[in-house]
Tab-separated table of C-alpha atoms and ligand atoms in Angstrom:
chain	number	residue	atom	x	y	z
A	1	MET	CA	38.812	28.107	-4.346
A	2	ASP	CA	42.034	26.836	-2.787
A	3	LYS	CA	42.133	23.695	-0.685
A	4	ARG	CA	42.071	25.509	2.623
A	5	THR	CA	39.178	27.755	1.646
A	6	PHE	CA	37.285	24.720	0.392
A	7	LEU	CA	37.992	22.802	3.581
A	8	LYS	CA	36.916	25.763	5.639
A	9	SER	CA	33.669	26.257	3.766
A	10	THR	CA	32.865	22.561	3.901
A	11	LEU	CA	33.646	22.292	7.600
A	12	LEU	CA	31.630	25.343	8.426
A	13	ALA	CA	28.751	23.940	6.491
A	14	GLY	CA	29.189	20.556	8.114
A	15	ALA	CA	26.304	21.049	10.481
A	16	GLY	CA	24.203	20.033	7.522
A	17	ILE	CA	21.945	23.021	7.486
A	18	TRP	CA	23.523	26.111	6.065
A	19	ALA	CA	24.976	26.653	2.676
A	20	PHE	CA	27.492	29.182	1.467
A	21	THR	CA	26.526	31.801	3.973
A	22	ARG	CA	28.501	31.101	7.083
A	23	PRO	CA	26.343	30.015	9.992
A	24	GLY	CA	25.144	32.886	12.080
A	25	GLU	CA	26.481	35.490	9.659
A	26	ALA	CA	23.167	37.270	9.515
A	27	ALA	CA	23.010	37.327	13.309
A	28	GLY	CA	26.491	38.817	13.599
A	29	MET	CA	28.210	35.584	14.610
A	30	SER	CA	31.514	34.711	13.011
A	31	SER	CA	31.938	31.015	13.603
A	32	LEU	CA	30.052	27.766	13.677
A	33	GLN	CA	31.130	27.378	17.292
A	34	GLU	CA	29.413	30.622	18.242
A	35	TRP	CA	26.223	29.525	16.572
A	36	ILE	CA	26.005	25.825	17.434
A	37	PRO	CA	25.972	25.849	21.258
A	38	ASP	CA	22.837	27.896	21.221
A	39	ARG	CA	22.100	27.159	24.858
A	40	LEU	CA	22.608	23.420	24.449
A	41	VAL	CA	25.089	23.429	27.353
A	42	ASP	CA	25.499	25.551	30.469
A	43	GLU	CA	28.715	27.176	31.679
A	44	LYS	CA	29.728	23.960	33.459
A	45	GLY	CA	29.409	21.942	30.278
A	46	GLN	CA	26.209	20.202	31.340
A	47	TYR	CA	23.757	19.732	28.483
A	48	ILE	CA	20.574	21.675	29.088
A	49	LEU	CA	17.103	21.726	27.599
A	50	PRO	CA	16.865	24.876	25.468
A	51	PRO	CA	13.647	26.801	26.091
A	52	LEU	CA	11.225	27.177	23.197
A	53	ASP	CA	11.302	30.558	21.443
A	54	TYR	CA	7.497	30.553	21.414
A	55	GLY	CA	4.576	29.500	23.578
A	56	TYR	CA	3.227	25.950	23.651
A	57	ASP	CA	0.152	27.089	21.757
A	58	ALA	CA	2.021	29.232	19.211
A	59	LEU	CA	2.008	26.560	16.508
A	60	GLU	CA	-1.726	25.808	16.808
A	61	PRO	CA	-3.613	24.465	14.983
A	62	HIS	CA	-0.770	22.734	13.106
A	63	ILE	CA	1.047	21.405	16.156
A	64	ASP	CA	-1.188	21.273	19.218
A	65	ALA	CA	-0.123	22.672	22.575
A	66	ARG	CA	-0.451	19.373	24.443
A	67	THR	CA	1.811	17.538	22.016
A	68	LEU	CA	4.366	20.346	22.024
A	69	ARG	CA	4.490	20.508	25.817
A	70	ILE	CA	4.968	16.752	26.273
A	71	HIS	CA	7.405	16.526	23.369
A	72	HIS	CA	9.621	19.357	24.629
A	73	ASP	CA	9.271	19.046	28.397
A	74	LYS	CA	9.280	15.257	28.661
A	75	HIS	CA	10.817	13.649	25.581
A	76	HIS	CA	13.533	16.176	24.793
A	77	ALA	CA	14.295	16.591	28.499
A	78	GLY	CA	14.793	12.826	28.660
A	79	TYR	CA	17.463	12.962	25.965
A	80	VAL	CA	19.264	15.750	27.804
A	81	LYS	CA	19.224	13.755	31.025
A	82	GLY	CA	20.436	10.616	29.264
A	83	LEU	CA	23.217	12.482	27.473
A	84	ASN	CA	24.505	13.961	30.741
A	85	LYS	CA	24.335	10.561	32.397
A	86	ALA	CA	26.263	8.854	29.592
A	87	THR	CA	28.840	11.661	29.501
A	88	ALA	CA	29.431	11.343	33.256
A	89	ALA	CA	29.629	7.545	33.023
A	90	VAL	CA	32.364	7.772	30.376
A	91	ALA	CA	34.354	10.185	32.568
A	92	GLU	CA	33.980	7.819	35.524
A	93	ALA	CA	35.077	4.843	33.445
A	94	LEU	CA	38.177	6.763	32.328
A	95	ASP	CA	38.951	7.694	35.931
A	96	LYS	CA	38.752	4.033	36.878
A	97	GLY	CA	40.653	2.929	33.788
A	98	ASP	CA	37.822	0.533	33.003
A	99	MET	CA	36.538	0.538	29.418
A	100	ALA	CA	34.521	-2.674	29.745
A	101	LEU	CA	31.204	-0.902	29.152
A	102	VAL	CA	32.433	1.487	26.440
A	103	LYS	CA	30.189	-0.065	23.787
A	104	TYR	CA	27.111	0.416	25.943
A	105	TRP	CA	27.937	4.029	26.772
A	106	GLU	CA	28.759	4.902	23.163
A	107	ARG	CA	25.280	3.695	22.210
A	108	GLU	CA	23.773	5.779	24.971
A	109	LEU	CA	25.789	8.846	23.902
A	110	ALA	CA	24.663	8.439	20.301
A	111	PHE	CA	21.020	7.843	21.167
A	112	HIS	CA	20.655	10.718	23.612
A	113	GLY	CA	23.087	13.050	21.824
A	114	ALA	CA	21.331	12.677	18.485
A	115	GLY	CA	18.010	13.156	20.242
A	116	HIS	CA	19.169	16.309	21.998
A	117	PHE	CA	20.733	17.909	18.931
A	118	LEU	CA	18.005	17.031	16.432
A	119	HIS	CA	15.227	18.244	18.710
A	120	SER	CA	17.148	21.465	19.300
A	121	ILE	CA	17.143	22.029	15.538
A	122	TYR	CA	13.499	20.966	15.210
A	123	TRP	CA	12.218	23.607	17.678
A	124	LYS	CA	14.211	26.330	15.925
A	125	ASN	CA	13.124	25.076	12.498
A	126	MET	CA	9.511	25.843	13.399
A	127	GLY	CA	7.834	29.115	14.310
A	128	PRO	CA	4.457	30.810	14.404
A	129	ARG	CA	5.156	33.117	11.474
A	130	HIS	CA	4.577	31.841	7.930
A	131	SER	CA	7.791	32.142	5.919
A	132	GLN	CA	9.418	31.151	2.639
A	133	PRO	CA	12.987	30.135	1.737
A	134	SER	CA	15.101	33.087	0.679
A	135	GLY	CA	18.690	33.957	-0.174
A	136	ASP	CA	21.210	31.150	-0.683
A	137	LEU	CA	18.766	28.595	0.693
A	138	LYS	CA	16.209	29.427	-1.989
A	139	ARG	CA	18.896	29.498	-4.677
A	140	LEU	CA	20.402	26.149	-3.666
A	141	ILE	CA	17.059	24.387	-3.235
A	142	THR	CA	16.223	25.452	-6.774
A	143	ARG	CA	19.676	24.468	-8.054
A	144	ASP	CA	19.765	21.061	-6.346
A	145	PHE	CA	16.118	19.956	-6.572
A	146	GLY	CA	14.778	21.943	-9.527
A	147	SER	CA	12.213	23.991	-7.622
A	148	PHE	CA	10.796	24.427	-4.139
A	149	ASP	CA	7.765	22.306	-5.033
A	150	ARG	CA	9.973	19.447	-6.225
A	151	PHE	CA	12.015	19.676	-3.015
A	152	ARG	CA	8.856	19.667	-0.910
A	153	THR	CA	7.484	16.611	-2.729
A	154	TYR	CA	10.786	14.782	-2.209
A	155	PHE	CA	11.225	15.812	1.442
A	156	ALA	CA	7.632	14.929	2.327
A	157	ALA	CA	7.823	11.531	0.601
A	158	ALA	CA	11.165	10.604	2.145
A	159	THR	CA	9.981	11.678	5.591
A	160	ALA	CA	6.683	9.806	5.292
A	161	LYS	CA	8.532	6.647	4.297
A	162	VAL	CA	10.977	6.567	7.209
A	163	GLU	CA	10.761	2.995	8.483
A	164	GLY	CA	9.491	3.090	12.050
A	165	SER	CA	10.641	6.044	14.151
A	166	GLY	CA	12.947	8.660	12.710
A	167	TRP	CA	13.432	11.946	10.949
A	168	GLY	CA	13.365	13.530	7.515
A	169	ILE	CA	16.448	15.686	7.083
A	170	LEU	CA	17.543	18.350	4.633
A	171	ALA	CA	21.310	18.356	4.910
A	172	TRP	CA	24.310	20.096	3.430
A	173	GLN	CA	26.732	17.625	1.915
A	174	PRO	CA	30.160	19.299	2.134
A	175	ALA	CA	31.910	16.786	-0.126
A	176	ALA	CA	29.843	17.811	-3.147
A	177	ALA	CA	28.775	21.243	-1.871
A	178	LYS	CA	25.106	20.491	-2.342
A	179	LEU	CA	21.851	19.969	-0.480
A	180	VAL	CA	20.586	16.416	0.019
A	181	VAL	CA	17.489	14.847	1.567
A	182	LEU	CA	18.115	11.999	3.996
A	183	GLN	CA	16.103	9.687	6.185
A	184	ALA	CA	17.295	8.878	9.690
A	185	GLU	CA	15.920	5.666	11.113
A	186	LYS	CA	15.500	6.161	14.843
A	187	HIS	CA	18.052	8.937	14.983
A	188	GLN	CA	21.394	7.727	16.093
A	189	ASN	CA	22.767	4.527	14.658
A	190	LEU	CA	25.886	5.447	16.554
A	191	SER	CA	26.269	8.933	15.204
A	192	GLN	CA	25.133	12.272	16.559
A	193	TRP	CA	23.744	14.619	13.943
A	194	LEU	CA	25.246	18.087	14.311
A	195	THR	CA	28.510	16.526	15.405
A	196	ILE	CA	31.391	16.940	12.977
A	197	PRO	CA	34.248	14.418	12.688
A	198	ILE	CA	37.820	15.682	13.014
A	199	LEU	CA	39.643	12.332	13.484
A	200	VAL	CA	38.384	9.049	12.063
A	201	CYS	CA	39.781	5.518	12.089
A	202	ASP	CA	38.384	3.050	9.556
A	203	VAL	CA	37.761	-0.357	11.099
A	204	TRP	CA	36.073	-1.996	8.160
A	205	GLU	CA	38.117	-5.142	7.606
A	206	HIS	CA	39.345	-3.903	4.229
A	207	ALA	CA	41.380	-1.277	6.119
A	208	TYR	CA	43.539	-3.784	8.007
A	209	TYR	CA	42.773	-7.415	7.276
A	210	LEU	CA	45.602	-8.147	4.824
A	211	LYS	CA	48.202	-7.214	7.425
A	212	TYR	CA	46.476	-7.625	10.776
A	213	GLN	CA	43.747	-10.214	10.074
A	214	ASN	CA	41.499	-10.269	13.169
A	215	ARG	CA	43.891	-8.215	15.320
A	216	ARG	CA	41.954	-4.966	15.091
A	217	LYS	CA	43.409	-3.512	18.282
A	218	GLU	CA	46.924	-3.940	16.935
A	219	TYR	CA	45.938	-2.059	13.777
A	220	ILE	CA	44.486	0.765	15.895
A	221	ASP	CA	47.747	1.048	17.849
A	222	HIS	CA	49.613	1.398	14.560
A	223	PHE	CA	47.069	3.877	13.262
A	224	PHE	CA	48.085	6.189	16.112
A	225	GLU	CA	51.668	6.098	14.835
A	226	VAL	CA	50.624	7.682	11.541
A	227	VAL	CA	47.962	10.197	12.590
A	228	ASN	CA	48.609	13.640	11.090
A	229	TRP	CA	47.742	15.759	14.121
A	230	ASP	CA	48.317	18.969	12.146
A	231	ASP	CA	45.337	18.036	9.985
A	232	VAL	CA	43.193	17.181	13.002
A	233	SER	CA	44.209	20.485	14.547
A	234	LEU	CA	43.383	22.420	11.387
A	235	ARG	CA	39.910	20.920	11.288
A	236	LEU	CA	39.297	21.859	14.903
A	237	ASP	CA	40.648	25.400	14.452
A	238	LEU	CA	38.403	25.976	11.466
A	239	LEU	CA	35.389	24.803	13.440
A	240	LEU	CA	36.374	27.125	16.264
A	241	GLY	CA	36.434	29.976	13.746
A	242	LYS	CA	40.177	30.541	14.014
A	243	SER	CA	41.857	31.680	10.823
A	244	ARG	CA	45.303	30.423	9.897
B	1	MN	MN1	10.778	13.853	19.099
Protein backbone atom coordinates (compact mmCIF):
# COMPACT_ATOMS: atom_id res chain seq x y z
CA MET A 1 0.00 0.00 0.00
CA ASP A 2 1.55 3.33 -0.98
CA LYS A 3 1.51 6.31 1.34
CA ARG A 4 -1.43 7.99 -0.34
CA THR A 5 -3.55 4.84 -0.38
CA PHE A 6 -2.71 4.27 3.28
CA LEU A 7 -3.57 7.84 4.17
CA LYS A 8 -6.80 7.58 2.26
CA SER A 9 -7.85 4.34 3.91
CA THR A 10 -6.95 5.64 7.35
CA LEU A 11 -8.77 8.92 6.84
CA LEU A 12 -11.83 7.22 5.50
CA ALA A 13 -11.83 4.94 8.46
CA GLY A 14 -11.25 7.84 10.81
CA ALA A 15 -14.84 7.97 11.93
CA GLY A 16 -13.83 5.14 14.21
CA ILE A 17 -16.46 2.70 13.12
CA TRP A 18 -15.77 1.08 9.81
CA ALA A 19 -12.84 -0.98 8.77
CA PHE A 20 -11.47 -1.73 5.35
CA THR A 21 -14.78 -1.45 3.62
CA ARG A 22 -15.28 2.17 2.79
CA PRO A 23 -18.12 3.75 4.72
CA GLY A 24 -21.41 3.49 2.95
CA GLU A 25 -20.03 1.21 0.25
CA ALA A 26 -22.77 -1.32 0.77
CA ALA A 27 -25.38 1.43 0.54
CA GLY A 28 -23.95 2.74 -2.73
CA MET A 29 -22.21 5.75 -1.21
CA SER A 30 -18.70 6.57 -2.33
CA SER A 31 -17.32 8.82 0.36
CA LEU A 32 -17.25 9.34 4.08
CA GLN A 33 -18.78 12.77 3.49
CA GLU A 34 -21.81 11.23 1.82
CA TRP A 35 -22.31 8.85 4.70
CA ILE A 36 -21.51 10.99 7.74
CA PRO A 37 -24.05 13.84 7.46
CA ASP A 38 -26.85 11.37 7.65
CA ARG A 39 -29.41 14.06 8.41
CA LEU A 40 -27.30 15.62 11.16
CA VAL A 41 -27.62 19.03 9.48
CA ASP A 42 -30.26 20.66 7.30
CA GLU A 43 -29.66 22.47 4.01
CA LYS A 44 -28.87 25.70 5.87
CA GLY A 45 -26.18 24.02 7.92
CA GLN A 46 -28.21 23.98 11.13
CA TYR A 47 -27.72 20.81 13.16
CA ILE A 48 -30.93 18.85 13.41
CA LEU A 49 -32.19 15.98 15.52
CA PRO A 50 -32.22 12.89 13.28
CA PRO A 51 -35.47 10.93 13.57
CA LEU A 52 -35.27 7.39 14.90
CA ASP A 53 -35.44 4.64 12.26
CA TYR A 54 -37.85 2.73 14.50
CA GLY A 55 -40.70 3.36 16.91
CA TYR A 56 -40.17 4.27 20.55
CA ASP A 57 -41.36 0.83 21.58
CA ALA A 58 -39.37 -1.08 18.95
CA LEU A 59 -36.52 -1.97 21.31
CA GLU A 60 -38.80 -3.28 24.08
CA PRO A 61 -38.26 -5.01 26.41
CA HIS A 62 -34.52 -4.26 26.28
CA ILE A 63 -34.82 -0.49 26.05
CA ASP A 64 -38.20 0.76 27.25
CA ALA A 65 -40.28 3.21 25.24
CA ARG A 66 -40.38 5.88 27.96
CA THR A 67 -36.60 5.97 28.29
CA LEU A 68 -36.11 6.04 24.52
CA ARG A 69 -38.58 8.88 24.04
CA ILE A 70 -37.06 11.08 26.75
CA HIS A 71 -33.51 10.21 25.72
CA HIS A 72 -34.07 11.04 22.04
CA ASP A 73 -36.63 13.83 22.22
CA LYS A 74 -35.26 15.67 25.25
CA HIS A 75 -31.62 14.82 25.87
CA HIS A 76 -30.39 14.48 22.30
CA ALA A 77 -32.50 17.47 21.24
CA GLY A 78 -30.76 19.47 23.97
CA TYR A 79 -27.35 18.71 22.50
CA VAL A 80 -28.53 19.79 19.05
CA LYS A 81 -29.86 23.05 20.45
CA GLY A 82 -26.66 23.68 22.40
CA LEU A 83 -24.47 22.92 19.39
CA ASN A 84 -26.38 25.38 17.20
CA LYS A 85 -26.20 28.01 19.92
CA ALA A 86 -22.44 27.59 20.37
CA THR A 87 -21.87 27.59 16.60
CA ALA A 88 -23.83 30.85 16.23
CA ALA A 89 -22.01 32.41 19.20
CA VAL A 90 -18.62 31.69 17.60
CA ALA A 91 -19.76 33.28 14.33
CA GLU A 92 -20.98 36.34 16.24
CA ALA A 93 -17.71 36.61 18.15
CA LEU A 94 -15.78 36.48 14.86
CA ASP A 95 -18.02 39.18 13.39
CA LYS A 96 -17.29 41.37 16.39
CA GLY A 97 -13.61 40.47 16.39
CA ASP A 98 -13.93 39.50 20.04
CA MET A 99 -12.40 36.17 21.06
CA ALA A 100 -12.60 36.79 24.81
CA LEU A 101 -15.05 33.93 25.37
CA VAL A 102 -13.46 31.47 22.92
CA LYS A 103 -12.52 29.03 25.69
CA TYR A 104 -16.10 28.91 26.95
CA TRP A 105 -17.57 28.39 23.49
CA GLU A 106 -15.04 25.70 22.57
CA ARG A 107 -16.15 23.78 25.66
CA GLU A 108 -19.76 24.20 24.66
CA LEU A 109 -19.01 23.08 21.08
CA ALA A 110 -17.21 19.99 22.33
CA PHE A 111 -19.86 19.08 24.89
CA HIS A 112 -22.86 19.50 22.61
CA GLY A 113 -21.08 18.36 19.43
CA ALA A 114 -19.86 15.13 21.01
CA GLY A 115 -23.33 14.59 22.44
CA HIS A 116 -25.01 15.13 19.09
CA PHE A 117 -22.66 12.91 17.11
CA LEU A 118 -22.40 10.05 19.60
CA HIS A 119 -26.16 9.86 20.09
CA SER A 120 -26.62 9.87 16.32
CA ILE A 121 -24.39 6.79 16.15
CA TYR A 122 -26.07 5.19 19.17
CA TRP A 123 -29.58 5.27 17.61
CA LYS A 124 -28.26 3.77 14.37
CA ASN A 125 -26.20 1.19 16.27
CA MET A 126 -29.41 -0.26 17.71
CA GLY A 127 -32.40 -1.82 15.99
CA PRO A 128 -35.30 -4.17 16.60
CA ARG A 129 -33.87 -7.02 14.55
CA HIS A 130 -31.40 -9.42 16.18
CA SER A 131 -28.16 -9.46 14.20
CA GLN A 132 -24.57 -10.69 14.28
CA PRO A 133 -21.29 -9.16 13.07
CA SER A 134 -20.44 -10.17 9.53
CA GLY A 135 -17.94 -9.40 6.79
CA ASP A 136 -14.87 -7.32 7.61
CA LEU A 137 -16.29 -6.40 11.00
CA LYS A 138 -16.51 -10.05 12.03
CA ARG A 139 -13.06 -10.76 10.59
CA LEU A 140 -11.40 -7.81 12.34
CA ILE A 141 -13.11 -8.39 15.69
CA THR A 142 -11.76 -11.93 15.58
CA ARG A 143 -8.32 -10.75 14.44
CA ASP A 144 -8.00 -7.94 17.01
CA PHE A 145 -9.73 -9.45 20.06
CA GLY A 146 -9.46 -13.20 19.46
CA SER A 147 -13.17 -13.93 19.18
CA PHE A 148 -16.53 -12.20 19.40
CA ASP A 149 -17.02 -13.47 22.95
CA ARG A 150 -13.67 -12.03 24.05
CA PHE A 151 -14.57 -8.70 22.43
CA ARG A 152 -17.96 -8.69 24.13
CA THR A 153 -16.40 -9.42 27.54
CA TYR A 154 -13.90 -6.59 27.04
CA PHE A 155 -16.42 -4.07 25.68
CA ALA A 156 -18.94 -4.81 28.43
CA ALA A 157 -16.31 -4.55 31.19
CA ALA A 158 -14.82 -1.33 29.86
CA THR A 159 -18.26 0.21 29.43
CA ALA A 160 -19.42 -0.84 32.90
CA LYS A 161 -16.30 0.69 34.44
CA VAL A 162 -16.62 4.13 32.85
CA GLU A 163 -16.14 6.53 35.76
CA GLY A 164 -19.33 8.54 36.16
CA SER A 165 -21.17 9.41 32.95
CA GLY A 166 -19.81 8.35 29.60
CA TRP A 167 -19.68 5.85 26.79
CA GLY A 168 -18.11 2.55 25.81
CA ILE A 169 -16.73 2.83 22.30
CA LEU A 170 -15.51 0.38 19.69
CA ALA A 171 -13.29 2.46 17.45
CA TRP A 172 -11.11 2.09 14.40
CA GLN A 173 -7.57 3.22 15.08
CA PRO A 174 -6.20 4.37 11.70
CA ALA A 175 -2.59 4.63 12.87
CA ALA A 176 -2.34 0.88 13.48
CA ALA A 177 -5.25 -0.17 11.24
CA LYS A 178 -6.98 -2.03 14.04
CA LEU A 179 -10.07 -2.02 16.23
CA VAL A 180 -9.76 -0.74 19.80
CA VAL A 181 -12.12 -0.44 22.77
CA LEU A 182 -12.16 2.92 24.52
CA GLN A 183 -13.94 4.57 27.40
CA ALA A 184 -15.14 8.15 27.09
CA GLU A 185 -15.65 9.92 30.38
CA LYS A 186 -18.57 12.30 29.95
CA HIS A 187 -18.15 12.48 26.21
CA GLN A 188 -16.25 15.50 25.14
CA ASN A 189 -13.14 16.49 27.02
CA LEU A 190 -12.77 19.07 24.31
CA SER A 191 -13.05 16.74 21.37
CA GLN A 192 -16.01 15.75 19.25
CA TRP A 193 -16.14 12.08 18.36
CA LEU A 194 -16.82 11.60 14.66
CA THR A 195 -14.82 14.73 13.92
CA ILE A 196 -11.56 14.16 12.07
CA PRO A 197 -8.53 16.45 12.45
CA ILE A 198 -6.97 17.93 9.31
CA LEU A 199 -4.76 20.64 10.91
CA VAL A 200 -3.30 20.36 14.40
CA CYS A 201 -1.00 22.60 16.42
CA ASP A 202 0.76 21.06 19.42
CA VAL A 203 0.74 23.38 22.42
CA TRP A 204 2.25 21.04 24.95
CA GLU A 205 5.19 23.00 26.33
CA HIS A 206 7.68 20.53 24.86
CA ALA A 207 6.68 21.83 21.40
CA TYR A 208 7.83 25.41 22.02
CA TYR A 209 9.29 26.05 25.45
CA LEU A 210 13.00 25.93 24.56
CA LYS A 211 12.58 28.78 22.09
CA TYR A 212 9.45 30.62 23.18
CA GLN A 213 9.22 29.85 26.93
CA ASN A 214 5.78 31.08 28.06
CA ARG A 215 5.06 33.00 24.84
CA ARG A 216 2.66 30.46 23.38
CA LYS A 217 0.91 32.96 21.11
CA GLU A 218 4.21 33.88 19.50
CA TYR A 219 4.89 30.20 18.79
CA ILE A 220 1.43 29.85 17.21
CA ASP A 221 2.12 32.82 14.92
CA HIS A 222 5.32 31.13 13.79
CA PHE A 223 3.55 27.82 13.38
CA PHE A 224 1.39 29.47 10.71
CA GLU A 225 4.55 30.33 8.77
CA VAL A 226 5.40 26.65 8.35
CA VAL A 227 2.00 25.03 7.81
CA ASN A 228 2.00 22.73 4.77
CA TRP A 229 -1.39 23.67 3.34
CA ASP A 230 -1.03 21.08 0.56
CA ASP A 231 -1.14 18.38 3.23
CA VAL A 232 -4.14 19.95 4.95
CA SER A 233 -5.84 20.19 1.58
CA LEU A 234 -5.08 16.57 0.73
CA ARG A 235 -6.63 15.41 3.99
CA LEU A 236 -9.77 17.42 3.33
CA ASP A 237 -10.04 16.22 -0.29
CA LEU A 238 -9.75 12.61 0.79
CA LEU A 239 -12.49 13.10 3.35
CA LEU A 240 -14.65 14.71 0.70
CA GLY A 241 -14.12 11.62 -1.45
CA LYS A 242 -12.14 13.44 -4.12
CA SER A 243 -9.43 11.38 -5.79
CA ARG A 244 -6.12 12.95 -6.73
MN1 LIG B 1 -27.48 9.83 26.21
